[in-house]
PDB file of C-alpha atoms in Angstrom:
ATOM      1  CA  UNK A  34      59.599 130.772  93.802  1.00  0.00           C
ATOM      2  CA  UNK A  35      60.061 130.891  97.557  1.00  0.00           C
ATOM      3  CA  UNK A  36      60.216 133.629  99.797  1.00  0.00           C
ATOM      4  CA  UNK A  37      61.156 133.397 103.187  1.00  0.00           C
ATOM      5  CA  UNK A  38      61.226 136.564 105.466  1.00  0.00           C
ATOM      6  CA  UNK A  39      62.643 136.525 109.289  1.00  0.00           C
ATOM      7  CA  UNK A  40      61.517 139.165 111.868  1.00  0.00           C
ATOM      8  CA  UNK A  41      62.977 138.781 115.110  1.00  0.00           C
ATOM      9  CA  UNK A  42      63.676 140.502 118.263  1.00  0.00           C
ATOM     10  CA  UNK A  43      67.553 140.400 118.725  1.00  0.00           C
ATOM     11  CA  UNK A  44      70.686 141.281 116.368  1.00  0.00           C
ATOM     12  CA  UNK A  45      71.541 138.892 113.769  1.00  0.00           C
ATOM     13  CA  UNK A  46      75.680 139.369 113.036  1.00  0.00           C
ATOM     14  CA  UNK A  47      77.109 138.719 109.945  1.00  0.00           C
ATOM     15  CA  UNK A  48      77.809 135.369 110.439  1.00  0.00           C
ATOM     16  CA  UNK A  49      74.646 134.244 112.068  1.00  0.00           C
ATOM     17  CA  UNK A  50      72.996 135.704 108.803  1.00  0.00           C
ATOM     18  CA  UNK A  51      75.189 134.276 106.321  1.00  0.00           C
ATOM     19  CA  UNK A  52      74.799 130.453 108.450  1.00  0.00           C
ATOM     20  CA  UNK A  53      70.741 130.658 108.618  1.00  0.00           C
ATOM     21  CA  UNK A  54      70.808 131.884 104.734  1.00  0.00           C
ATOM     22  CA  UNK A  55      73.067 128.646 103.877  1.00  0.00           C
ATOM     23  CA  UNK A  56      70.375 126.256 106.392  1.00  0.00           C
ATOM     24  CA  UNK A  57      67.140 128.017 104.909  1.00  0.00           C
ATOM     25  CA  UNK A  58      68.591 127.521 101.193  1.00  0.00           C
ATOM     26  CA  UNK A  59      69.254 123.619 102.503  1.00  0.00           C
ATOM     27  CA  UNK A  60      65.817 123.618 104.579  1.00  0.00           C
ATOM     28  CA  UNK A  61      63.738 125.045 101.128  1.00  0.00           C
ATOM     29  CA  UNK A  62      64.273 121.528  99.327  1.00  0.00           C
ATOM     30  CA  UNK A  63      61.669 120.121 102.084  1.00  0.00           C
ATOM     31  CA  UNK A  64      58.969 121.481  99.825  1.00  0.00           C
ATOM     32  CA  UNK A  65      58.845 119.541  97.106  1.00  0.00           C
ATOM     33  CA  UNK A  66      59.845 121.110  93.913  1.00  0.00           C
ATOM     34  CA  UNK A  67      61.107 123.815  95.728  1.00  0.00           C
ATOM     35  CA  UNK A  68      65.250 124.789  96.208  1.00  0.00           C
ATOM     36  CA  UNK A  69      68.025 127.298  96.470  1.00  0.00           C
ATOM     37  CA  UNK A  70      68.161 128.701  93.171  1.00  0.00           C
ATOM     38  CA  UNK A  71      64.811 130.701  93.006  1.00  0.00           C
ATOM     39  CA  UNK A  72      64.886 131.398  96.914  1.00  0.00           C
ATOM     40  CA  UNK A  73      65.064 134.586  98.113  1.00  0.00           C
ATOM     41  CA  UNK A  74      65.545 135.753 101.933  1.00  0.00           C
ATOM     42  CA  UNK A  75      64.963 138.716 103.913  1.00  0.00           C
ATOM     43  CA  UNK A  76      66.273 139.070 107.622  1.00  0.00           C
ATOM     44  CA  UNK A  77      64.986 142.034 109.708  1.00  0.00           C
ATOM     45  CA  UNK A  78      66.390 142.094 112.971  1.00  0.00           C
ATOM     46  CA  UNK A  79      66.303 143.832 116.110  1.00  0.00           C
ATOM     47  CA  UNK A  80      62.367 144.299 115.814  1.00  0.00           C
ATOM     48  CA  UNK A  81      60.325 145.667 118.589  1.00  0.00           C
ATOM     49  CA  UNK A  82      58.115 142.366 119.312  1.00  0.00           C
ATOM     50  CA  UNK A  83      55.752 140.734 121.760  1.00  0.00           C
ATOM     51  CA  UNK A  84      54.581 137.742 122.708  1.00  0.00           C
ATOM     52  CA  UNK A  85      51.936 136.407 124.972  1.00  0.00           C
ATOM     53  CA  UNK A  86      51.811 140.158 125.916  1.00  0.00           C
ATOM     54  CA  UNK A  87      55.742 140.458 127.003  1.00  0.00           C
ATOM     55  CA  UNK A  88      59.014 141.143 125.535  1.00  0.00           C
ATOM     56  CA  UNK A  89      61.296 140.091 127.849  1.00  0.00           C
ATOM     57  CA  UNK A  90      62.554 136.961 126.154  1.00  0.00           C
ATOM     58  CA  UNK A  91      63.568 137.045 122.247  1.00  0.00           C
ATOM     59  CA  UNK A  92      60.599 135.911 119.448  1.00  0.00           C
ATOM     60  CA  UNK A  93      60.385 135.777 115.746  1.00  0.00           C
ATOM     61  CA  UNK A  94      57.957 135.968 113.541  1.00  0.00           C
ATOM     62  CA  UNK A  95      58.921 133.942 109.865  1.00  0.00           C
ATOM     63  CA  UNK A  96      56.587 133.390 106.902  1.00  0.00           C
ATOM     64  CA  UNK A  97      57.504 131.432 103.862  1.00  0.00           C
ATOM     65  CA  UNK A  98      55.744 132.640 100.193  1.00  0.00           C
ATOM     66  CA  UNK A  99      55.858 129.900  97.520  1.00  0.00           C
ATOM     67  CA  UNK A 100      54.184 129.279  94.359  1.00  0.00           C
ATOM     68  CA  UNK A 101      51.306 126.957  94.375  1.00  0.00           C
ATOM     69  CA  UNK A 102      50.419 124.551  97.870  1.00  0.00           C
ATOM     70  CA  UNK A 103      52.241 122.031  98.956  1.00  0.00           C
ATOM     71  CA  UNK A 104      51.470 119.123 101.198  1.00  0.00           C
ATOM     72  CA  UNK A 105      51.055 119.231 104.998  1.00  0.00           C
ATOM     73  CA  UNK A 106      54.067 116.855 105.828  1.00  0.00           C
ATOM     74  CA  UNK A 107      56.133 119.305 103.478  1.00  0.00           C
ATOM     75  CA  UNK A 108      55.124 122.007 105.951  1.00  0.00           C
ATOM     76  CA  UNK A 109      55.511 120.408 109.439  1.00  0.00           C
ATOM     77  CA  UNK A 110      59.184 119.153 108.255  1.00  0.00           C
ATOM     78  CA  UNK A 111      60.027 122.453 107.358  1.00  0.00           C
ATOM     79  CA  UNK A 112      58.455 123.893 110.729  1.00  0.00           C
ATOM     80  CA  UNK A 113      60.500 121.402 112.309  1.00  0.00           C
ATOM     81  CA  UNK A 114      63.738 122.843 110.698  1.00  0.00           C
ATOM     82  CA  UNK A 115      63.257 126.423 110.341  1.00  0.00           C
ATOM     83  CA  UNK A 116      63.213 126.178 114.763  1.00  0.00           C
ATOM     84  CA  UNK A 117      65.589 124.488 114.506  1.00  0.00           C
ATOM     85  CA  UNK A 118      67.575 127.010 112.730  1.00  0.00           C
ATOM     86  CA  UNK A 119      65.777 130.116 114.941  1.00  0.00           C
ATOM     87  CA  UNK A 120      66.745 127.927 118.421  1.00  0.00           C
ATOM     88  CA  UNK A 121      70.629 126.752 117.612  1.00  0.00           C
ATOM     89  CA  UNK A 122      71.588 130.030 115.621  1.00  0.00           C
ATOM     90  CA  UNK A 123      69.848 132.668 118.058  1.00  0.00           C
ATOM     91  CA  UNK A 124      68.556 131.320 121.038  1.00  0.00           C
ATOM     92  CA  UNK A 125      64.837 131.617 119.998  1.00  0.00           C
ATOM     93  CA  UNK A 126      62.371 129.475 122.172  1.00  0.00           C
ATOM     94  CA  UNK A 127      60.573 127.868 119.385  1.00  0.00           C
ATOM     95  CA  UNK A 128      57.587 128.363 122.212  1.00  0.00           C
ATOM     96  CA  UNK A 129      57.895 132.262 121.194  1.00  0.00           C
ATOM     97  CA  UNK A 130      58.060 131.489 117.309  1.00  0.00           C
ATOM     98  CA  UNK A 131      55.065 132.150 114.738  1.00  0.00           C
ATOM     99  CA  UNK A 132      55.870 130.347 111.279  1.00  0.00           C
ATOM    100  CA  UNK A 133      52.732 131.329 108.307  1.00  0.00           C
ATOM    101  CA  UNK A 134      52.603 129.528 104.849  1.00  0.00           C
ATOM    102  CA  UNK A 135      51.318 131.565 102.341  1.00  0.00           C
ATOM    103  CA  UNK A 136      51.121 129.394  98.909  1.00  0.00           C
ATOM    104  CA  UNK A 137      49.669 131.364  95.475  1.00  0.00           C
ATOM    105  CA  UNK A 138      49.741 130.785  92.310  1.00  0.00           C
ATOM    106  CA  UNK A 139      49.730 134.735  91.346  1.00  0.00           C
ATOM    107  CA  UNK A 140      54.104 135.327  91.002  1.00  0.00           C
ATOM    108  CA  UNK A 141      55.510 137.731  88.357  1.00  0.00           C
ATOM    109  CA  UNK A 142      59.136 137.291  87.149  1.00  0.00           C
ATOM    110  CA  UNK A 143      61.340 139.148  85.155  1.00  0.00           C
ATOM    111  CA  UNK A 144      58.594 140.641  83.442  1.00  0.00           C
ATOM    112  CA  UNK A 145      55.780 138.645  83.220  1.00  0.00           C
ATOM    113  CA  UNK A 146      54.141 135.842  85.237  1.00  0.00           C
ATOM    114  CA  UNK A 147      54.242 132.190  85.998  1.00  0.00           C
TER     115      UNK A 147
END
């Protein structure tokens, strides 16, 4: 049950969307036990940010939602690729990127919980 949601500062086209959702649903299966087929994505773009008290250069802002922890490796590998993604697909200084895990064990579903 992951979640990943993307603020950043500039426009995301179509296509740009469309690649990071196809490299996020790749990047998820870093976290152990986690993959494609329960991941769900939300891209908000064009947000009014600031960083280190300035705006001139584009940020972001991501934070991945899973159910239950997972290991500290798991989260430095997908660091690693989620700048990755934020750097080659918009031009996002991973200097000017903030990236929060926030693991629970509380997740409802299709009417109940797991």
């Amino acid at each position: 049950m992951p979640y990943i949601e993307t603020k950043v500062s500039v426009a995301i086209s179509k296509e740009k969307e469309q690649r990071m959702k196809e490299r996020l649903g790749q990047a998820i299966s870093l976290i152990p036990g986690k993959s494609e087929q329960w991941l769900m994505l939300r891209f908000e773009d064009n947000c009014r940010m600031y960083f280190g008290g300035t705006n001139d250069a584009p940020s972001a802002f991501v934070e991945v939602r899973i159910l239950h922890d997972s290991t500290r490796e798991a989260y430095e590998n997908m660091t690693k690729a989620i700048m990755a993604i934020l750097s080659e697909e918009l031009a996002i200084d991973p200097a000017r990127v903030y990236i929060k895990y926030s693991p629970g064990d509380d997740w409802g579903w299709n009417g109940g919980n797991f």
